[in-house]
mmCIF file of C-alpha atoms in Angstrom:
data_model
loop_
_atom_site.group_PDB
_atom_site.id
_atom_site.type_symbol
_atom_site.label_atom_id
_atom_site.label_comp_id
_atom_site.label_asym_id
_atom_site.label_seq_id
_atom_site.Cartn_x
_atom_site.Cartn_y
_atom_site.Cartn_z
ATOM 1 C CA UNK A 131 1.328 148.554 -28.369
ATOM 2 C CA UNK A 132 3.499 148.419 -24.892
ATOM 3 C CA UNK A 133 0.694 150.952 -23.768
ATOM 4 C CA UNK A 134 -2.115 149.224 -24.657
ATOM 5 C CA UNK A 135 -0.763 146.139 -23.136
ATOM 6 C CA UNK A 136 0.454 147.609 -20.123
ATOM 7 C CA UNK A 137 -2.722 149.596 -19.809
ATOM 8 C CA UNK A 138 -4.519 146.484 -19.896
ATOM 9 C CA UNK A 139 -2.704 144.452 -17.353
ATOM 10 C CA UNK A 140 -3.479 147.573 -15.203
ATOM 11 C CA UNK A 141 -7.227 147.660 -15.977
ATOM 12 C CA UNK A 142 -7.018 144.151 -15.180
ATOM 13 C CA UNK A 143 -5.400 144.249 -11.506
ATOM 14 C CA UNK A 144 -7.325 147.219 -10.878
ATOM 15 C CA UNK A 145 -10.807 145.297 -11.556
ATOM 16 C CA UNK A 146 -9.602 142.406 -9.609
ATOM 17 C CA UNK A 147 -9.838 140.089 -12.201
ATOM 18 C CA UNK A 148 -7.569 136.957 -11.963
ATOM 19 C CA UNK A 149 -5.158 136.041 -14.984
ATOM 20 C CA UNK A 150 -3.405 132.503 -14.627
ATOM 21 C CA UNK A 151 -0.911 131.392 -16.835
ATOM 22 C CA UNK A 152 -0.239 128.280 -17.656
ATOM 23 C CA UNK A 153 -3.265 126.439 -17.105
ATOM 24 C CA UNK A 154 -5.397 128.623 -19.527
ATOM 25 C CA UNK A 155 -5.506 127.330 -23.013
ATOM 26 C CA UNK A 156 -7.259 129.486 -25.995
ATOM 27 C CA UNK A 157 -10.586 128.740 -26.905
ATOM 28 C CA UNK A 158 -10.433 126.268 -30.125
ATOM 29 C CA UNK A 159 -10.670 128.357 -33.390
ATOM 30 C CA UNK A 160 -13.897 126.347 -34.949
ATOM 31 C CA UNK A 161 -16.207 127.555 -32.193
ATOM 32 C CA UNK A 162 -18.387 129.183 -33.784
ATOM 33 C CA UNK A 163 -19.609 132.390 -32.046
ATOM 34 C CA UNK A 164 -21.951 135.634 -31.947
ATOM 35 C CA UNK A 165 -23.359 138.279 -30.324
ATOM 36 C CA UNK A 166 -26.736 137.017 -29.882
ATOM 37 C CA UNK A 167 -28.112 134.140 -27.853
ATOM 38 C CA UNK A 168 -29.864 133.911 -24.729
ATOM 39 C CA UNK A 169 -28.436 136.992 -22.558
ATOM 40 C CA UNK A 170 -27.149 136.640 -19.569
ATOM 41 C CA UNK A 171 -25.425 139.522 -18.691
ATOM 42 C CA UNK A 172 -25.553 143.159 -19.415
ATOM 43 C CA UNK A 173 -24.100 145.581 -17.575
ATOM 44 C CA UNK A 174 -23.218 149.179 -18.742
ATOM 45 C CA UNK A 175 -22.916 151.060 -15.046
ATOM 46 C CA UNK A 176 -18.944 150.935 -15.049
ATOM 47 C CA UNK A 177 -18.184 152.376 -18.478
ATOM 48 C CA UNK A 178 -20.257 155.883 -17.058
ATOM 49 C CA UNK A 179 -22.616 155.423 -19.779
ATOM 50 C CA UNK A 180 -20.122 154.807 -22.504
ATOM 51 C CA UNK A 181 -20.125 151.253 -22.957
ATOM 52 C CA UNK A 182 -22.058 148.047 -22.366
ATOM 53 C CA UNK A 183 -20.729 144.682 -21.512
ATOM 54 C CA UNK A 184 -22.722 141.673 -22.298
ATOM 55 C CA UNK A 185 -22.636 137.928 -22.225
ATOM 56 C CA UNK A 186 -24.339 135.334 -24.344
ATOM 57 C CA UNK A 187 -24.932 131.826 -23.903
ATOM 58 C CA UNK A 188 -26.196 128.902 -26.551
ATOM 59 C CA UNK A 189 -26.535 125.122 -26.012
ATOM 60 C CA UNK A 190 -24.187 124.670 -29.112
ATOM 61 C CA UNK A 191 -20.565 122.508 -28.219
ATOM 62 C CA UNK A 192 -21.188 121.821 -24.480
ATOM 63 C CA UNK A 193 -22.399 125.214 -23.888
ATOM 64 C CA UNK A 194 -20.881 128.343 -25.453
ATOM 65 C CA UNK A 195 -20.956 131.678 -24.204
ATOM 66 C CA UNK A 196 -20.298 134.656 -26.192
ATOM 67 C CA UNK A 197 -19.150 138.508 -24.874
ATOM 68 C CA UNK A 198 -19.313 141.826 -26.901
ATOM 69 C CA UNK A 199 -18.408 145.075 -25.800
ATOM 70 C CA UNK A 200 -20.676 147.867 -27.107
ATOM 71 C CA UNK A 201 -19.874 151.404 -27.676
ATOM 72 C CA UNK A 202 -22.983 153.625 -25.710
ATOM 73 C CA UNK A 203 -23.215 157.389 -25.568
ATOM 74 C CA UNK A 204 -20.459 159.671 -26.532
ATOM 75 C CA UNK A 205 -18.752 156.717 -28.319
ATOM 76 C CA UNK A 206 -21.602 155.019 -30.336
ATOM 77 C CA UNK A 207 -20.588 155.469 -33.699
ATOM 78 C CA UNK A 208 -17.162 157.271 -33.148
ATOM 79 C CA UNK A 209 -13.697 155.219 -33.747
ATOM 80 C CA UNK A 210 -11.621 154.068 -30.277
ATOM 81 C CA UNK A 211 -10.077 151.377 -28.915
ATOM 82 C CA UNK A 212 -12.154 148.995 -27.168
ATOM 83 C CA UNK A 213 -11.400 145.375 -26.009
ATOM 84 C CA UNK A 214 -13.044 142.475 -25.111
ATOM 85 C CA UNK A 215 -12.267 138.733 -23.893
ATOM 86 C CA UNK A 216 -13.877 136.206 -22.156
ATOM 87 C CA UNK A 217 -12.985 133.074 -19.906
ATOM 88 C CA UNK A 218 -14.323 129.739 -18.847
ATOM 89 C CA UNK A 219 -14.433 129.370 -14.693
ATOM 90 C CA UNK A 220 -13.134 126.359 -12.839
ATOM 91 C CA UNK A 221 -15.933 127.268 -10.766
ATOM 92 C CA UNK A 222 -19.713 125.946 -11.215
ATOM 93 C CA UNK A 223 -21.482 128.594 -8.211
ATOM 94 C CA UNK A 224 -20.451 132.236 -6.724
ATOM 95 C CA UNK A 225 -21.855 134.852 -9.422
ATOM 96 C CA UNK A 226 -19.893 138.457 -9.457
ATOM 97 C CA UNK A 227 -17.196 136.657 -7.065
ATOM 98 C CA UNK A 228 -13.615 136.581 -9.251
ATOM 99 C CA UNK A 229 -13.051 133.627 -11.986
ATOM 100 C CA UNK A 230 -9.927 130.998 -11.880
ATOM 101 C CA UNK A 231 -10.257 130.598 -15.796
ATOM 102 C CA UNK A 232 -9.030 127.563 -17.348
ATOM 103 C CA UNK A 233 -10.176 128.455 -20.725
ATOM 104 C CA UNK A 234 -9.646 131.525 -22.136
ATOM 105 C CA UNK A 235 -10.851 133.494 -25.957
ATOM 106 C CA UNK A 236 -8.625 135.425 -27.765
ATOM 107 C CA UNK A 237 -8.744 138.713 -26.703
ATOM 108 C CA UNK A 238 -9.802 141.380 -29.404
ATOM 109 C CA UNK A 239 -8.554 144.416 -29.415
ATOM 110 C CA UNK A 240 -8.603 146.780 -31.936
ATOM 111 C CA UNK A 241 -10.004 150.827 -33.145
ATOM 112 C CA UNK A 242 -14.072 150.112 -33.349
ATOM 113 C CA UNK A 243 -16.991 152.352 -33.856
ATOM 114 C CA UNK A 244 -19.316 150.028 -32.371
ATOM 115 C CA UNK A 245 -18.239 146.894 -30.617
ATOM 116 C CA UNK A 246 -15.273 144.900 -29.927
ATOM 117 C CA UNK A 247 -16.521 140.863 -29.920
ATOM 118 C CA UNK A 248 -17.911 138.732 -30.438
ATOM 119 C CA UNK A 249 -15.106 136.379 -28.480
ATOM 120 C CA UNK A 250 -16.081 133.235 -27.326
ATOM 121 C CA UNK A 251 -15.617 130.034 -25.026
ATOM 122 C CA UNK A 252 -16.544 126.765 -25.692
ATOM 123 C CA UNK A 253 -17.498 123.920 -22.728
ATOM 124 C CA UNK A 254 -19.458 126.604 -20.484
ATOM 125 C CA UNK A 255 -22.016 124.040 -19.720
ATOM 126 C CA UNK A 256 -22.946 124.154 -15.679
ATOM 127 C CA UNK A 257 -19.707 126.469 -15.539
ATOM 128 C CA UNK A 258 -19.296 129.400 -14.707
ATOM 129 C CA UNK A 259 -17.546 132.485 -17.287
ATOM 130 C CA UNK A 260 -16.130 135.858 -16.577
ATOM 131 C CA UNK A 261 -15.802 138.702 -19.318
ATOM 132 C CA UNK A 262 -13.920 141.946 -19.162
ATOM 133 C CA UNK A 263 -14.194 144.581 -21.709
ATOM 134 C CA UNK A 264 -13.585 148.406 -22.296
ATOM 135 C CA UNK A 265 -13.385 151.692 -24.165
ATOM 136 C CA UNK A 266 -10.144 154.148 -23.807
ATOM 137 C CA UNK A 267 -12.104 157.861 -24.196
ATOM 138 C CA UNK A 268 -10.774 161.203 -23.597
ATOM 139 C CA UNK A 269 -7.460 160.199 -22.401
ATOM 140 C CA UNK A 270 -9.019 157.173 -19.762
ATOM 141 C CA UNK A 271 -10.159 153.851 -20.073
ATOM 142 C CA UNK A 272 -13.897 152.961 -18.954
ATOM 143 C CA UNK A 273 -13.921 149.168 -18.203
ATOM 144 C CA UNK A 274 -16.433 146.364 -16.520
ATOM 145 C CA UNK A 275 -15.499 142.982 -15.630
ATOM 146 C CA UNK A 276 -18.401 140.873 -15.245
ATOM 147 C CA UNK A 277 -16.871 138.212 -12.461
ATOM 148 C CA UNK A 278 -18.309 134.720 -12.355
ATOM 149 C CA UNK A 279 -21.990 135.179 -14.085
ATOM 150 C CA UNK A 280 -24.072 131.738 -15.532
ATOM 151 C CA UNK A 281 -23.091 129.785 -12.414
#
């Protein structure tokens, strides 16, 4: 588990994506969240073909938005470790720029054959979010952080 976690904080710093601590607080258990919903992000160009990170948004508790991480190619269907979490923005504007989250899901993490998610943040309404996700294949992990998107 050190690994994974110290794998992940170097995904993380690699990808530019900024963690605070602190001022993030975890999503509130009842939201209710899934991996459908108006799309409004979908990117699968930094996983080399072998995953898919999306985002979802629905009007439901002051906006929620939704991310999955899907297994594509090689991995579709075959058991690895893949992760996904997603964060509120402090920021309304700036899509792809980095994220000062204030809101954060629970992360998942776990040994998938298909997708790691849904996780979700509530309150996204005229905010922006920012998702990270990845597979760990053949030794590496393939990972895309989304920056700010539905500014």
């Amino acid at each position: 588990m050190r690994r994974i976690a110290k794998t992940v904080g170097s995904v993380l710093a690699v990808l530019g994506v900024v963690l605070t601590t602190g001022a993030v607080t975890a999503a509130p258990a009842s939201a209710a969240v899934s991996c459908s919903g108006t799309k409004t992000y979908d990117n699968s160009s930094g996983a080399s073909g072998l995953g898919e990170l999306t985002i979802y948004y629905n009007s439901a508790d002051g906006g929620t938005n939704s991310a999955c991480f899907y297994h594509r190619g090689a991995t579709y269907g075959v058991a690895a470790e893949t992760y996904v979490v997603i964060e509120r923005c402090v920021e309304t504007s700036g899509e792809g720029l980095p994220c000062t989250a204030d809101r954060s899901s629970s992360p998942d993490l776990g040994v998938y054959k298909y997708h790691a998610g849904p996780r979700g943040v509530t309150g996204t309404a005229n905010r922006c979010v920012a998702a990270v996700g990845w597979v760990y294949w053949g030794g590496r992990y393939y990972a895309i952080a989304s920056g700010r998107q539905g500014c």
